[in-house]
Coordinates of C-alpha atoms in Angstrom, one line a residue:
M1 CA 16.7 40.7 -0.5
E2 CA 13.5 42.6 -0.5
F3 CA 12.0 38.8 -0.9
I4 CA 12.9 37.8 1.5
R5 CA 12.1 40.2 4.0
E6 CA 8.7 39.4 3.3
V7 CA 9.1 35.8 3.1
L8 CA 10.2 35.9 6.6
G9 CA 6.7 38.2 7.4
I10 CA 5.1 35.4 5.7
I11 CA 5.8 32.7 7.4
S12 CA 6.3 35.0 10.9
Q13 CA 2.6 35.7 10.0
Y14 CA 1.0 32.2 9.2
Y15 CA 3.9 29.8 11.2
S16 CA 1.0 28.1 13.5
Y17 CA -1.0 28.0 9.7
L18 CA 2.2 26.3 8.1
L19 CA 2.7 23.7 11.3
S20 CA -0.8 22.2 11.7
G21 CA -0.5 22.0 7.8
V22 CA 2.1 20.5 9.0
G23 CA 1.6 18.0 11.5
Y24 CA -2.2 16.7 9.0
T25 CA 0.2 16.0 6.4
M26 CA 2.2 13.5 7.6
L27 CA -0.6 12.3 10.0
I28 CA -2.5 11.5 6.9
A29 CA 1.2 10.4 5.8
L30 CA 1.7 7.7 8.3
I31 CA -1.4 6.1 8.2
G32 CA -2.1 6.8 4.7
T33 CA 1.3 3.9 4.2
A34 CA 0.1 1.8 6.5
A35 CA -2.7 1.5 5.9
G36 CA -1.1 0.2 2.1
F37 CA 0.7 -1.8 3.8
L38 CA -2.1 -4.1 5.0
I39 CA -3.3 -3.9 2.1
G40 CA -0.1 -4.6 0.2
L41 CA 1.0 -7.5 2.3
I42 CA -3.5 -9.1 1.6
T43 CA -2.7 -8.9 -1.5
G44 CA 0.8 -9.8 -1.3
V45 CA 0.4 -13.4 -0.2
I46 CA -2.7 -14.9 -1.9
R47 CA -1.3 -13.7 -5.0
T48 CA 2.8 -16.0 -3.8
A49 CA -0.7 -18.9 -2.3
P50 CA -0.2 -21.8 -3.2
R51 CA -2.4 -23.7 -5.4
S52 CA -5.3 -26.0 -4.8
K53 CA -7.3 -29.3 -5.5
N54 CA -9.9 -28.3 -4.9
A55 CA -11.2 -26.8 -7.9
V56 CA -14.1 -25.1 -6.4
V57 CA -11.3 -22.9 -4.5
R58 CA -8.7 -23.0 -6.9
V59 CA -10.8 -20.9 -9.8
L60 CA -12.0 -18.4 -6.0
H61 CA -8.3 -17.4 -6.3
K62 CA -8.2 -17.1 -9.7
I63 CA -11.0 -14.7 -9.9
V64 CA -9.4 -13.0 -6.7
N65 CA -5.8 -13.1 -8.7
A66 CA -7.6 -11.5 -11.6
V67 CA -9.2 -8.4 -9.4
I68 CA -6.1 -8.3 -7.7
A69 CA -4.0 -7.6 -11.4
V70 CA -6.5 -4.8 -12.1
Y71 CA -5.7 -3.7 -9.3
I72 CA -1.9 -3.2 -9.1
E73 CA -1.6 -2.8 -12.6
V74 CA -4.2 1.0 -12.6
F75 CA -2.3 2.0 -9.1
R76 CA 1.2 1.5 -10.1
G77 CA -0.2 2.2 -13.8
T78 CA -1.6 6.0 -13.2
P79 CA -0.2 8.9 -11.4
M80 CA -1.7 9.4 -7.7
M81 CA -2.8 13.2 -8.6
V82 CA -4.8 11.4 -12.1
Q83 CA -7.0 8.7 -8.9
A84 CA -7.1 11.3 -6.4
M85 CA -8.9 13.3 -9.3
F86 CA -11.1 10.6 -9.9
L87 CA -11.8 9.5 -7.1
Y88 CA -12.4 12.9 -5.2
Y89 CA -14.6 14.5 -8.1
G90 CA -15.8 10.9 -9.4
L91 CA -17.2 9.9 -6.6
Q92 CA -18.2 12.8 -4.3
P93 CA -21.6 12.6 -5.4
I94 CA -22.2 9.1 -4.1
I95 CA -19.2 8.8 -1.1
G96 CA -19.8 12.4 -0.7
W97 CA -16.7 12.4 1.8
D98 CA -14.7 15.8 2.8
G99 CA -10.3 15.7 0.9
P100 CA -8.6 14.1 3.6
T101 CA -10.6 11.1 3.9
A102 CA -10.3 10.7 -0.5
G103 CA -6.9 11.5 0.0
L104 CA -5.9 8.9 3.3
F105 CA -8.0 6.7 0.4
V106 CA -6.3 7.3 -2.2
I107 CA -2.0 6.9 -0.6
S108 CA -3.3 4.3 1.5
I109 CA -5.1 1.9 -1.7
N110 CA -1.7 3.8 -4.2
T111 CA 0.6 2.5 -1.4
G112 CA -1.7 -0.5 -1.5
A113 CA -1.1 -0.9 -4.7
Y114 CA 3.1 -1.2 -4.7
M115 CA 3.5 -2.7 -1.9
A116 CA 1.3 -5.6 -2.8
E117 CA 4.0 -5.9 -5.8
I118 CA 7.4 -5.3 -3.3
I119 CA 5.8 -8.4 -0.9
R120 CA 4.9 -11.2 -4.4
S121 CA 8.4 -10.6 -4.9
G122 CA 10.4 -10.9 -1.4
L123 CA 7.5 -13.6 -0.8
Q124 CA 8.9 -15.8 -4.2
S125 CA 12.1 -14.5 -3.5
V126 CA 12.5 -16.9 -0.5
D127 CA 13.9 -20.0 -1.4
S128 CA 11.1 -23.7 -2.3
G129 CA 12.9 -25.0 -0.1
Q130 CA 12.4 -23.6 2.8
S131 CA 8.8 -24.0 3.6
E132 CA 9.5 -28.0 1.8
A133 CA 12.4 -28.4 5.4
A134 CA 9.5 -26.8 7.6
Q135 CA 7.0 -28.8 6.7
S136 CA 9.1 -31.9 6.8
L137 CA 9.7 -30.4 10.0
G138 CA 6.4 -30.9 10.9
M139 CA 5.2 -27.6 10.2
S140 CA 1.8 -26.1 8.6
T141 CA 1.5 -23.8 5.7
L142 CA 0.5 -21.1 8.6
Q143 CA 3.6 -22.0 10.9
T144 CA 5.4 -22.1 7.7
M145 CA 4.3 -18.8 6.6
V146 CA 4.8 -17.4 9.8
H147 CA 8.3 -18.1 11.7
I148 CA 10.0 -19.2 8.5
I149 CA 8.7 -17.0 5.3
F150 CA 8.1 -14.1 6.8
P151 CA 10.8 -13.5 8.1
Q152 CA 13.9 -14.3 5.0
A153 CA 10.5 -12.3 2.5
I154 CA 10.8 -8.9 4.7
R155 CA 14.6 -9.3 5.0
N156 CA 14.4 -9.4 1.4
A157 CA 12.0 -6.9 0.5
F158 CA 12.9 -4.7 3.1
P159 CA 15.5 -2.3 1.2
S160 CA 12.2 -1.8 -1.6

């Protein structure tokens, strides 16, 4: 009983700090998740982009795919706390950022790595006949992705 009174005393004394901390945490989480979604969307689309007939573009695409694959493997394969420690303390002398900025950055790139794989799998789950049908109707690649492929891919990837 004494413990509960002590906890309630601490909460009543510092509730304003606790509430501001919860609000700040929610803000960082929401912004980091939104930024991570954008990172994941871009990297997921790049990883599933069709092969080009141009040799230079094909080589550039392979290089970018390799860099993205390393990014995804590193950030999905290590705990977020390790990433936070490494990026905050390792890059502090170079960048000179504060804790919340580093935390926002870590949440964004970590979420981006997970979202990239979720979006990639969602895009690959759409049957190739869908894009063939859209192209036979005269739709461009961008129109096909925006109006046919993305809605189905998001629906397939949404549970993840």
